[in-house]
PDB file of C-alpha atoms and ligand atoms in Angstrom:
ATOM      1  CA  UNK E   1     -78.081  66.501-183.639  1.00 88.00           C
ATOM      2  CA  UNK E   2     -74.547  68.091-183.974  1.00 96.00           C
ATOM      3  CA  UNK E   3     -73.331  68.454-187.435  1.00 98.00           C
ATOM      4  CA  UNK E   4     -69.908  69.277-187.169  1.00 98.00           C
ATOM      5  CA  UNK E   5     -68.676  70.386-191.121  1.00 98.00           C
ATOM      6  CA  UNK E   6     -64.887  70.343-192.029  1.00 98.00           C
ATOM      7  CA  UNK E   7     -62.748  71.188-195.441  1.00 98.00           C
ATOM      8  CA  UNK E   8     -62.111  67.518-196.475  1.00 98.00           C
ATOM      9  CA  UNK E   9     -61.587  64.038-195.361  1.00 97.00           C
ATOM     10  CA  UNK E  10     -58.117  64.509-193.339  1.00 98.00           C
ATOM     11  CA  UNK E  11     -59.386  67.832-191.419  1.00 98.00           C
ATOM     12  CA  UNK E  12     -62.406  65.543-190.067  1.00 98.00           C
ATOM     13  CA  UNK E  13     -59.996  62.536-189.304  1.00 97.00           C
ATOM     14  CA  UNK E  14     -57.967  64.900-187.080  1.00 98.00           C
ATOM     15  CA  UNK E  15     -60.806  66.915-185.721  1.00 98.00           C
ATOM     16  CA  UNK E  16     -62.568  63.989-185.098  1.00 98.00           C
ATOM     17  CA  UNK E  17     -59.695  62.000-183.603  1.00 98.00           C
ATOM     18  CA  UNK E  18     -59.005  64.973-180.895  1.00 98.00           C
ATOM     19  CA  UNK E  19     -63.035  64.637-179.984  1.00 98.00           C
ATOM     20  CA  UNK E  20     -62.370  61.333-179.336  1.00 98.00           C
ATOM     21  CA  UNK E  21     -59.270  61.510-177.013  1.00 98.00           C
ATOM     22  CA  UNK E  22     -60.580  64.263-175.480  1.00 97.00           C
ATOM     23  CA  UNK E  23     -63.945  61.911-174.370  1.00 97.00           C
ATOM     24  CA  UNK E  24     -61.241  59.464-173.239  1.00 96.00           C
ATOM     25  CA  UNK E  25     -59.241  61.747-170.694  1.00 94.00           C
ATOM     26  CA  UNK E  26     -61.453  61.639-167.730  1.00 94.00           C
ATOM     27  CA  UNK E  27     -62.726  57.985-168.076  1.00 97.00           C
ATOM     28  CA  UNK E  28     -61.310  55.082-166.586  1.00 98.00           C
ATOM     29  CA  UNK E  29     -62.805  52.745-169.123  1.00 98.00           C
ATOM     30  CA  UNK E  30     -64.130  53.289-172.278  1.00 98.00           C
ATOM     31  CA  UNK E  31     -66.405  51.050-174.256  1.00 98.00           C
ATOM     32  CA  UNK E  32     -66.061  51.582-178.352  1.00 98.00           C
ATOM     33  CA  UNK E  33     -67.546  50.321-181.430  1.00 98.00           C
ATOM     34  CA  UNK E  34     -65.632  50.897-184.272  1.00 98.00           C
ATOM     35  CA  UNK E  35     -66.803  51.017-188.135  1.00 98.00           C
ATOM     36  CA  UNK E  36     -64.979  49.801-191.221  1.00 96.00           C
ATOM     37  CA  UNK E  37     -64.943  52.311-194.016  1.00 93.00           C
ATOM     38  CA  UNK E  38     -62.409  54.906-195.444  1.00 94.00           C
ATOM     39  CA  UNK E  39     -62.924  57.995-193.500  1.00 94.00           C
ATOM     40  CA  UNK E  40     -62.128  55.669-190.145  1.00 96.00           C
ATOM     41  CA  UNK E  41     -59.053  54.392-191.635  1.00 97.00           C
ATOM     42  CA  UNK E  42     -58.052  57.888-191.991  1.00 97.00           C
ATOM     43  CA  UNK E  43     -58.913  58.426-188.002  1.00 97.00           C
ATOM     44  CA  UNK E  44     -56.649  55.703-187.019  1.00 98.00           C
ATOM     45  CA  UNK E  45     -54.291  56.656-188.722  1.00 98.00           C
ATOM     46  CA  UNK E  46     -54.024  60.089-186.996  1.00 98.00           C
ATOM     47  CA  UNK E  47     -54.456  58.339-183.388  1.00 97.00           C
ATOM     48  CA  UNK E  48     -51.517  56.390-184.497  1.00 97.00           C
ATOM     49  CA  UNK E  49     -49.512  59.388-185.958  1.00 97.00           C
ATOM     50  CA  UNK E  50     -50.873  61.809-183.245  1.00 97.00           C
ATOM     51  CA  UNK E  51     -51.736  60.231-180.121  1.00 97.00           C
ATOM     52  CA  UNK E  52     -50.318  57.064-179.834  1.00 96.00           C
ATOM     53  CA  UNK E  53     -48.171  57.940-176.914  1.00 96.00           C
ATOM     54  CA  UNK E  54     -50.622  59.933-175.527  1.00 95.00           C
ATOM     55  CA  UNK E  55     -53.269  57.569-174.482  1.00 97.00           C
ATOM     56  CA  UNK E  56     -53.664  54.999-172.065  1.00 97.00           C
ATOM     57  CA  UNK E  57     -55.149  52.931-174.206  1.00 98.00           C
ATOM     58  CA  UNK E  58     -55.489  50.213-171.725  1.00 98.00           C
ATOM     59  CA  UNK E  59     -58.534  51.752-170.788  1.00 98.00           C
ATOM     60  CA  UNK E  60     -60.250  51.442-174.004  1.00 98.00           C
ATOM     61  CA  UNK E  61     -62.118  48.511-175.315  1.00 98.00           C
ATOM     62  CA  UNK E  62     -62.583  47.945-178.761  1.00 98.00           C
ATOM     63  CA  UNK E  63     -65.414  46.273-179.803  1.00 98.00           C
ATOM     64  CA  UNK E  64     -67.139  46.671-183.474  1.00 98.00           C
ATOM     65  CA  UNK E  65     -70.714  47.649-185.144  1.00 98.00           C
ATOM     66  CA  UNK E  66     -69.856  45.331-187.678  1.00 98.00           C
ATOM     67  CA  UNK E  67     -67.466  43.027-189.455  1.00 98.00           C
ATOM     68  CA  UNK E  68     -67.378  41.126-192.893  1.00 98.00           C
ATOM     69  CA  UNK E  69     -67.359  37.488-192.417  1.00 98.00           C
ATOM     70  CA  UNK E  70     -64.171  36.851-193.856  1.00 98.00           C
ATOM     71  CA  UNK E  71     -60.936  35.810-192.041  1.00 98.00           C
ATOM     72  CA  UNK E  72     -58.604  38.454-190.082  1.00 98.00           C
ATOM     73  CA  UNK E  73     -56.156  38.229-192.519  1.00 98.00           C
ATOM     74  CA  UNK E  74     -58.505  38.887-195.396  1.00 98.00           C
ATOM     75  CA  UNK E  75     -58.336  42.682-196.806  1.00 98.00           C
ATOM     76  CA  UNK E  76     -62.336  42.859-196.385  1.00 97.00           C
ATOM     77  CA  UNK E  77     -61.700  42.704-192.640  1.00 98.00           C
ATOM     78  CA  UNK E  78     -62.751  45.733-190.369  1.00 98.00           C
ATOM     79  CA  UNK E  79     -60.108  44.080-188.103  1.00 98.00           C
ATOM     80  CA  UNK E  80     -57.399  43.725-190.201  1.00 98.00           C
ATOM     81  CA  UNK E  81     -58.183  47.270-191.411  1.00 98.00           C
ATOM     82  CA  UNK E  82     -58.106  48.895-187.420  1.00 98.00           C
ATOM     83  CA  UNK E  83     -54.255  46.314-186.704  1.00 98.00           C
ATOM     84  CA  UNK E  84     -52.959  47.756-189.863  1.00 98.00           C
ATOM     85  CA  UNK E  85     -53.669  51.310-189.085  1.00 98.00           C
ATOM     86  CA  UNK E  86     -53.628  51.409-185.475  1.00 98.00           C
ATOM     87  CA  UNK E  87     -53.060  48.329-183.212  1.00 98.00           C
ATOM     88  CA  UNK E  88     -49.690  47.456-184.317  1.00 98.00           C
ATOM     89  CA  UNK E  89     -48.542  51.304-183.841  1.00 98.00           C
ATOM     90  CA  UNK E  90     -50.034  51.303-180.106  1.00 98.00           C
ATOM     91  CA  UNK E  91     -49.625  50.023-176.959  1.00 97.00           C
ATOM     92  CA  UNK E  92     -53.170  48.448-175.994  1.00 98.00           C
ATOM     93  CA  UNK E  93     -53.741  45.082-174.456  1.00 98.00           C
ATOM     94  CA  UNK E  94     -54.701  42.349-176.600  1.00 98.00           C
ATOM     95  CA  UNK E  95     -57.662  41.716-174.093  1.00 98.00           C
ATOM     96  CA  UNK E  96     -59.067  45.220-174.871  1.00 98.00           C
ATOM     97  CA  UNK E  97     -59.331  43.690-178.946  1.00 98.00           C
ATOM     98  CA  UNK E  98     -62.615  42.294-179.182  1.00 98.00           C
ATOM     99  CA  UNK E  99     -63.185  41.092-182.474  1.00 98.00           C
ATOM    100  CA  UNK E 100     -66.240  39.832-184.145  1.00 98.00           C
ATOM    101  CA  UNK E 101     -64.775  36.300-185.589  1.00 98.00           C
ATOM    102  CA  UNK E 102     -65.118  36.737-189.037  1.00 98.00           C
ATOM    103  CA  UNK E 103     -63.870  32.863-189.800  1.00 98.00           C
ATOM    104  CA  UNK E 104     -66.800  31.919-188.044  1.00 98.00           C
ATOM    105  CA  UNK E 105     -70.242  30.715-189.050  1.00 98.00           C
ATOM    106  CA  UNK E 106     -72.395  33.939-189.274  1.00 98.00           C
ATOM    107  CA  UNK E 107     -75.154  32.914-187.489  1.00 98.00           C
ATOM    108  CA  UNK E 108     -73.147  31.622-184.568  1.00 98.00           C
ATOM    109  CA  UNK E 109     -70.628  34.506-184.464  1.00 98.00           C
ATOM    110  CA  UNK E 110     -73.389  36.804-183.900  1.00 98.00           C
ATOM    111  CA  UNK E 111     -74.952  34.906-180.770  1.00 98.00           C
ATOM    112  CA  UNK E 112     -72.029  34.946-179.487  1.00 99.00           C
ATOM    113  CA  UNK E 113     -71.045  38.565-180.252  1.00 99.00           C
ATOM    114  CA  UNK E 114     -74.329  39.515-179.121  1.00 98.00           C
ATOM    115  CA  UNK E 115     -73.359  37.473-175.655  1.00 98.00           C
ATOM    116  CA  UNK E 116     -70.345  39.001-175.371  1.00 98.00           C
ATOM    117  CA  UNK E 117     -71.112  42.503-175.274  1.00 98.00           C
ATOM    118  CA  UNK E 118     -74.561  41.590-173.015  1.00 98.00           C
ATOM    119  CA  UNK E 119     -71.584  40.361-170.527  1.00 98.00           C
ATOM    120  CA  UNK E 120     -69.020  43.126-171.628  1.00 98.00           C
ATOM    121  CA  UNK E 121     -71.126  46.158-171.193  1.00 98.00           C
ATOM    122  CA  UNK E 122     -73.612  47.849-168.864  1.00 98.00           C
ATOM    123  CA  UNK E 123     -76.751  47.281-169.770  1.00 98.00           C
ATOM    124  CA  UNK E 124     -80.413  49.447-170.275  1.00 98.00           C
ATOM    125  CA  UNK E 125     -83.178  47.594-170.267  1.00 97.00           C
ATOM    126  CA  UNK E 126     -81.300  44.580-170.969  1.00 97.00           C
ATOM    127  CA  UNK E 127     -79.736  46.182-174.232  1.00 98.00           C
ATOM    128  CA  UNK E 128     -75.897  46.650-173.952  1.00 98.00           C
ATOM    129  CA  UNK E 129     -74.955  50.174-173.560  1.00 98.00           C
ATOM    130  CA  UNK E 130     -71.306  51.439-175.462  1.00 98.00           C
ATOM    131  CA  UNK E 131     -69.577  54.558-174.382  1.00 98.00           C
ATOM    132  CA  UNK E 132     -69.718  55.636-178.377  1.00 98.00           C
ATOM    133  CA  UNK E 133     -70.342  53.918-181.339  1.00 98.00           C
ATOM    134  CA  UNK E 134     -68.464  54.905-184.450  1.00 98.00           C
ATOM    135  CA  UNK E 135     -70.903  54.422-187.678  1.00 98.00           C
ATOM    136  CA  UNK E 136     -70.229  54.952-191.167  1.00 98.00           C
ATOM    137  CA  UNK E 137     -72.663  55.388-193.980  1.00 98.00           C
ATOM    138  CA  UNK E 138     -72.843  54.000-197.167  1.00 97.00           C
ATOM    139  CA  UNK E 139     -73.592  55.569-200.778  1.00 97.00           C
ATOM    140  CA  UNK E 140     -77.351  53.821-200.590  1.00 97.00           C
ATOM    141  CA  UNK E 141     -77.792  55.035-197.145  1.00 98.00           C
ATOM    142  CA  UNK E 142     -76.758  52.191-195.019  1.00 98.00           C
ATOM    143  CA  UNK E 143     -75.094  52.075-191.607  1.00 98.00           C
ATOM    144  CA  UNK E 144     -73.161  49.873-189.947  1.00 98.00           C
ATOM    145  CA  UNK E 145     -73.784  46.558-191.695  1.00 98.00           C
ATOM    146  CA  UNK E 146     -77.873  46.739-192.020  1.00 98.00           C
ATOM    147  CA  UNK E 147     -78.755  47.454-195.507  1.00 98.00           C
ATOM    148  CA  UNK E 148     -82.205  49.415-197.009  1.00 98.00           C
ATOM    149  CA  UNK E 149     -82.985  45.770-199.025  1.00 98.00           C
ATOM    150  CA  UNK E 150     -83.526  44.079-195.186  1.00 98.00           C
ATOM    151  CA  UNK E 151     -84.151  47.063-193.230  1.00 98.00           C
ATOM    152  CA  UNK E 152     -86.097  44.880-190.628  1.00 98.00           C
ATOM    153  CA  UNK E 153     -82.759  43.422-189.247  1.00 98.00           C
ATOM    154  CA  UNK E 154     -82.678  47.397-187.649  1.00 98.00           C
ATOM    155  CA  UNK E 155     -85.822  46.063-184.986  1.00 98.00           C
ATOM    156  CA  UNK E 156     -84.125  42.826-184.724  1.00 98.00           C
ATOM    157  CA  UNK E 157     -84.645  41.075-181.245  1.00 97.00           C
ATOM    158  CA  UNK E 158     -81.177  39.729-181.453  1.00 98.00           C
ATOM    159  CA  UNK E 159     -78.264  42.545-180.477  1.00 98.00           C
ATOM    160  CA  UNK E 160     -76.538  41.236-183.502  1.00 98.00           C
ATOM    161  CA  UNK E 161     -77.874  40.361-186.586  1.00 98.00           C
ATOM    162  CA  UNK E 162     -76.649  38.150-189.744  1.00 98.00           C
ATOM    163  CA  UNK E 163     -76.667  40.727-192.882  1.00 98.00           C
ATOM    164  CA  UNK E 164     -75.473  40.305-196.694  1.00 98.00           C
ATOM    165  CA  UNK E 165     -74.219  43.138-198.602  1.00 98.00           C
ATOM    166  CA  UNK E 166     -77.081  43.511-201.534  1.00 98.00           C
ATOM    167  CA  UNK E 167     -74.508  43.304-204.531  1.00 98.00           C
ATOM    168  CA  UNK E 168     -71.907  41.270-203.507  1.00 98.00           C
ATOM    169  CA  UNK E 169     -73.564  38.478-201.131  1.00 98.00           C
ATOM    170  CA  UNK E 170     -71.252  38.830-198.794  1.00 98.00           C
ATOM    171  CA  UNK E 171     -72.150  38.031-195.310  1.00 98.00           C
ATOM    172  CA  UNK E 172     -72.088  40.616-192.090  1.00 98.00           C
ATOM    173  CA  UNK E 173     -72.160  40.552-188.481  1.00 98.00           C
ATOM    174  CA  UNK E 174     -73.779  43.762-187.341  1.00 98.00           C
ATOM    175  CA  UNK E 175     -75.141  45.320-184.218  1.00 98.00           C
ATOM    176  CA  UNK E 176     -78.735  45.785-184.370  1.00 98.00           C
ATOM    177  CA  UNK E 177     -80.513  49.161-184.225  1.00 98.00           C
ATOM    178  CA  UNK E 178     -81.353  48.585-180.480  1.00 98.00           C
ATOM    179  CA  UNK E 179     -77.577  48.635-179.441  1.00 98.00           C
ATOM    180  CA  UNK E 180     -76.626  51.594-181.627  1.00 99.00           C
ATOM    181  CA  UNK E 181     -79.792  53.713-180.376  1.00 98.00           C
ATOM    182  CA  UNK E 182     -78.644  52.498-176.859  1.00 98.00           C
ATOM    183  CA  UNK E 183     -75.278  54.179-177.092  1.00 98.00           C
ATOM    184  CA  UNK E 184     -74.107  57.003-174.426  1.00 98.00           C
ATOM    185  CA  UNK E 185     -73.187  58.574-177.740  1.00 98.00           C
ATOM    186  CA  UNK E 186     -73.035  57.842-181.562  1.00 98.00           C
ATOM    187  CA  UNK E 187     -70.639  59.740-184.058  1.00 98.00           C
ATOM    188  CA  UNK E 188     -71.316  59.107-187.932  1.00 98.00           C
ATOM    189  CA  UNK E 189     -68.100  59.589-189.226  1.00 98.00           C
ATOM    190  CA  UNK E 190     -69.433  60.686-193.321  1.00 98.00           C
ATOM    191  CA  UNK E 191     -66.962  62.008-196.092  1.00 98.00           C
ATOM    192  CA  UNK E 192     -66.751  62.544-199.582  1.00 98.00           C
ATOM    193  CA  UNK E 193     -69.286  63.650-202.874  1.00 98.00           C
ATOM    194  CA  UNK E 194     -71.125  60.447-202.953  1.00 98.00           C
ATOM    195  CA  UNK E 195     -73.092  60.931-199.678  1.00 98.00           C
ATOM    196  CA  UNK E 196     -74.164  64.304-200.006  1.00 98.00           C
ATOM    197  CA  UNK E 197     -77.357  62.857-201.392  1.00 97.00           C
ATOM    198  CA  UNK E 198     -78.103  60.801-198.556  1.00 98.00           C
ATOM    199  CA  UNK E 199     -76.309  62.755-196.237  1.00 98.00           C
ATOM    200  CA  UNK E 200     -79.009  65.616-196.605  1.00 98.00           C
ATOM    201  CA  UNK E 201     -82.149  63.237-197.326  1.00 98.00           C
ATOM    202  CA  UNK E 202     -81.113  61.461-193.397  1.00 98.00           C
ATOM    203  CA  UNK E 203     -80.288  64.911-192.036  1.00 98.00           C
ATOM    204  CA  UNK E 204     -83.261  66.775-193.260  1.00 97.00           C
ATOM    205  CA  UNK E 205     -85.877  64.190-192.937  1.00 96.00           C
ATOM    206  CA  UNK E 206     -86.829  64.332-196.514  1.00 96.00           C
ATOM    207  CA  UNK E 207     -89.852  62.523-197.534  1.00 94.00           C
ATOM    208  CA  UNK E 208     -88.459  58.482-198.146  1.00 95.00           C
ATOM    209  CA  UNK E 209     -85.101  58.702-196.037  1.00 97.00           C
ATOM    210  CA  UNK E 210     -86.891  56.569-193.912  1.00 97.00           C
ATOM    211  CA  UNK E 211     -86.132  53.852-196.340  1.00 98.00           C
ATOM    212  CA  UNK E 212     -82.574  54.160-195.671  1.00 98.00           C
ATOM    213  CA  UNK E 213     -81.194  52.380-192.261  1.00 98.00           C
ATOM    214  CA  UNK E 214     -79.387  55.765-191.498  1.00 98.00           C
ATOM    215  CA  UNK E 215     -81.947  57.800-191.090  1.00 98.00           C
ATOM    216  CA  UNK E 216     -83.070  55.112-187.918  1.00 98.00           C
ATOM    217  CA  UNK E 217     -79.836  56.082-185.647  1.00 98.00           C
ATOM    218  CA  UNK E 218     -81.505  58.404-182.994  1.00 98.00           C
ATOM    219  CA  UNK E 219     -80.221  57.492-179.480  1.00 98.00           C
ATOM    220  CA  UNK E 220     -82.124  57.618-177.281  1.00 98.00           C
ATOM    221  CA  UNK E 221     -79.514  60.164-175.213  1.00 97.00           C
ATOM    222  CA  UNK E 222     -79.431  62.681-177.829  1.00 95.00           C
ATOM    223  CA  UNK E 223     -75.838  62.505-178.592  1.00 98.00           C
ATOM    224  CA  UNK E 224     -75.940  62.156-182.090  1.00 98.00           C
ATOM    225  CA  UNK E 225     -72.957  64.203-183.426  1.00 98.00           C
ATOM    226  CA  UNK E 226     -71.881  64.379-187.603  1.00 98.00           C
ATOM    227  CA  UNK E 227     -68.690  64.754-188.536  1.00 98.00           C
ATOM    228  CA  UNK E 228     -68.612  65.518-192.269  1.00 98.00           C
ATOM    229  CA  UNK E 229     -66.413  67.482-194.961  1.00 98.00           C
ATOM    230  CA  UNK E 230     -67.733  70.098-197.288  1.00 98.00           C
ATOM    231  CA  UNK E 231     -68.170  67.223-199.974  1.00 98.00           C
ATOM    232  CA  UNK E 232     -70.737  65.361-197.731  1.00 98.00           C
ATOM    233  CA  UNK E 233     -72.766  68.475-196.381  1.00 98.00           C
ATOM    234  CA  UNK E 234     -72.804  70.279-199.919  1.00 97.00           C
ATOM    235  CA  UNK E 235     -76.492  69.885-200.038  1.00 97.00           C
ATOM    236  CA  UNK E 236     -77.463  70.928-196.473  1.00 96.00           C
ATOM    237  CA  UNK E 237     -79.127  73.829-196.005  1.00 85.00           C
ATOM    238  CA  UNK E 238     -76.850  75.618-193.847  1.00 64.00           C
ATOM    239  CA  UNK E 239     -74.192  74.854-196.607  1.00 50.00           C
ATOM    240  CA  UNK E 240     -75.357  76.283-199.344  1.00 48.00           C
ATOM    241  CA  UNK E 241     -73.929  74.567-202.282  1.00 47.00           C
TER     242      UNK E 241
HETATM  243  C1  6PG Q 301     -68.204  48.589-193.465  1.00 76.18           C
HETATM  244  C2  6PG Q 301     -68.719  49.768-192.704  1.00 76.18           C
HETATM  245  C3  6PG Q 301     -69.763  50.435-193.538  1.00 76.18           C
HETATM  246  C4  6PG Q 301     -69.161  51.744-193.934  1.00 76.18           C
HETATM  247  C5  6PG Q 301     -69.925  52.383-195.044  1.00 76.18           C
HETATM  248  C6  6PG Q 301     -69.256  53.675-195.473  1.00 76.18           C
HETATM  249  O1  6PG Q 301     -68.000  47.530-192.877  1.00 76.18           O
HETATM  250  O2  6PG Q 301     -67.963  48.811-194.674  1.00 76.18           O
HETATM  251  O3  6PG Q 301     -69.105  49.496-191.455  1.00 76.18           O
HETATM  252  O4  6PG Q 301     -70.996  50.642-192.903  1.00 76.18           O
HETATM  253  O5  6PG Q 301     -69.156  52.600-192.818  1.00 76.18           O
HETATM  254  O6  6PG Q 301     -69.961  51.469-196.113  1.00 76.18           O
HETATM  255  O7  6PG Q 301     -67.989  53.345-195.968  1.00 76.18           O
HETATM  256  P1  6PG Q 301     -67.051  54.539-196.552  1.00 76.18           P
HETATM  257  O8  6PG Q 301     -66.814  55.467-195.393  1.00 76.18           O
HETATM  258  O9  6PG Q 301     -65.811  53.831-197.000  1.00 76.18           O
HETATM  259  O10 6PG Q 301     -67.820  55.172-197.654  1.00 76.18           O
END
């Protein structure tokens, strides 16, 4: 595990976006899940401030972890979230934009999705591989879209699973713990007071942050890298607080 421990929220947005087009340089395609959230937001904006000329971003693929079942247009959409910060200030095909079809019934969307990256993407042991997925994680230690209250969606047979946020009902499409742990590489992208908690309860191991659906991402590669700010890693032990 590679913690990787910055000032604040914009200093990991830039470090991290620089990480990421620095993976991209000497690959001719690259397969990407993306997370919703605010400290992504931030990233794209950078790539679209700092890099969007310097990319060939027709060899990237965007795919996501996760995506609120809402329309595109809705402002709970992870898509509408990436076009507003970064696809309509790049260059990249529209075939490279796979969304998850939030508009769609749940249950259906996610077969699908789940078919779509089984034909999209190499695949171990039958589970599609991606290149690097991006995760997030909430205040009550959830990733992606699988929450502590149904922490069995995680083992899920099905690459992606039909979630609901625990206050707000709302309904997810998410990538299942099999497809995350599957990944060449995962980055947790984590910023800001309010995860410090969790943040050192999933990094330390602490007696019960096995409760929490963050503390499951362990690929099975080893590349499992952190990028936090000071906020996030106040309580871990090499940052004394
Ligand atoms: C989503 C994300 C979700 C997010 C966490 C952290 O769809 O909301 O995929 O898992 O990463 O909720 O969000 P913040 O970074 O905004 O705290």
């Amino acid at each position: 595990m590679d913690l990787k421990i910055y000032k604040n929220k914009q200093e990991v947005a830039e470090q991290f976006s620089s990480y990421f087009v620095d993976k991209l340089r000497d690959k001719d395609t690259f397969h990407v899940a993306l997370s919703g959230g605010s400290t992504p937001k931030i990233v794209f904006d950078v790539l679209a401030e700092k890099f969007a000329g310097k990319v060939d971003w027709s060899k990237v693929h965007f795919y996501w972890g996760d995506e609120r079942c809402v329309p595109p247009t809705d402002n709970e959409s992870n898509y509408k979230m990436t076009v507003d910060h970064l696809f309509s200030k790049i260059e990249v095909p529209k075939k490279n934009i796979n969304r998850i079809l939030g508009e769609k019934d749940p249950v259906n969307e996610a077969m699908r999705y789940a078919n779509l990256l089984e034909i999209d993407l190499d695949r171990i042991e039958g589970i599609p591989q991606f290149d690097l997925v991006i995760l997030g994680m909430g205040d009550d230690g959830h990733t992606a879209s699988i929450f502590p209250h149904e922490i069995e969606l995680w083992d899920s047979e099905d690459h992606c699973v039909v979630a609901t946020h625990p206050e707000s009902g709302q309904k997810r499409v998410s990538i299942n713990g099999k497809v995350i742990n599957t990944a060449k590489e995962v980055a947790f992208l984590v910023t800001g007071a309010s995860k410090a908690e969790k943040v050192e309860a999933v990094v330390e191991k602490i007696e019960g942050s096995e409760a929490y659906p963050a503390s499951l991402v362990n690929p099975s590669s080893g590349n499992l890298v952190w990028f936090l700010d000071e906020e996030a890693a106040a309580k871990l032990n090499q940052n004394p607080s």
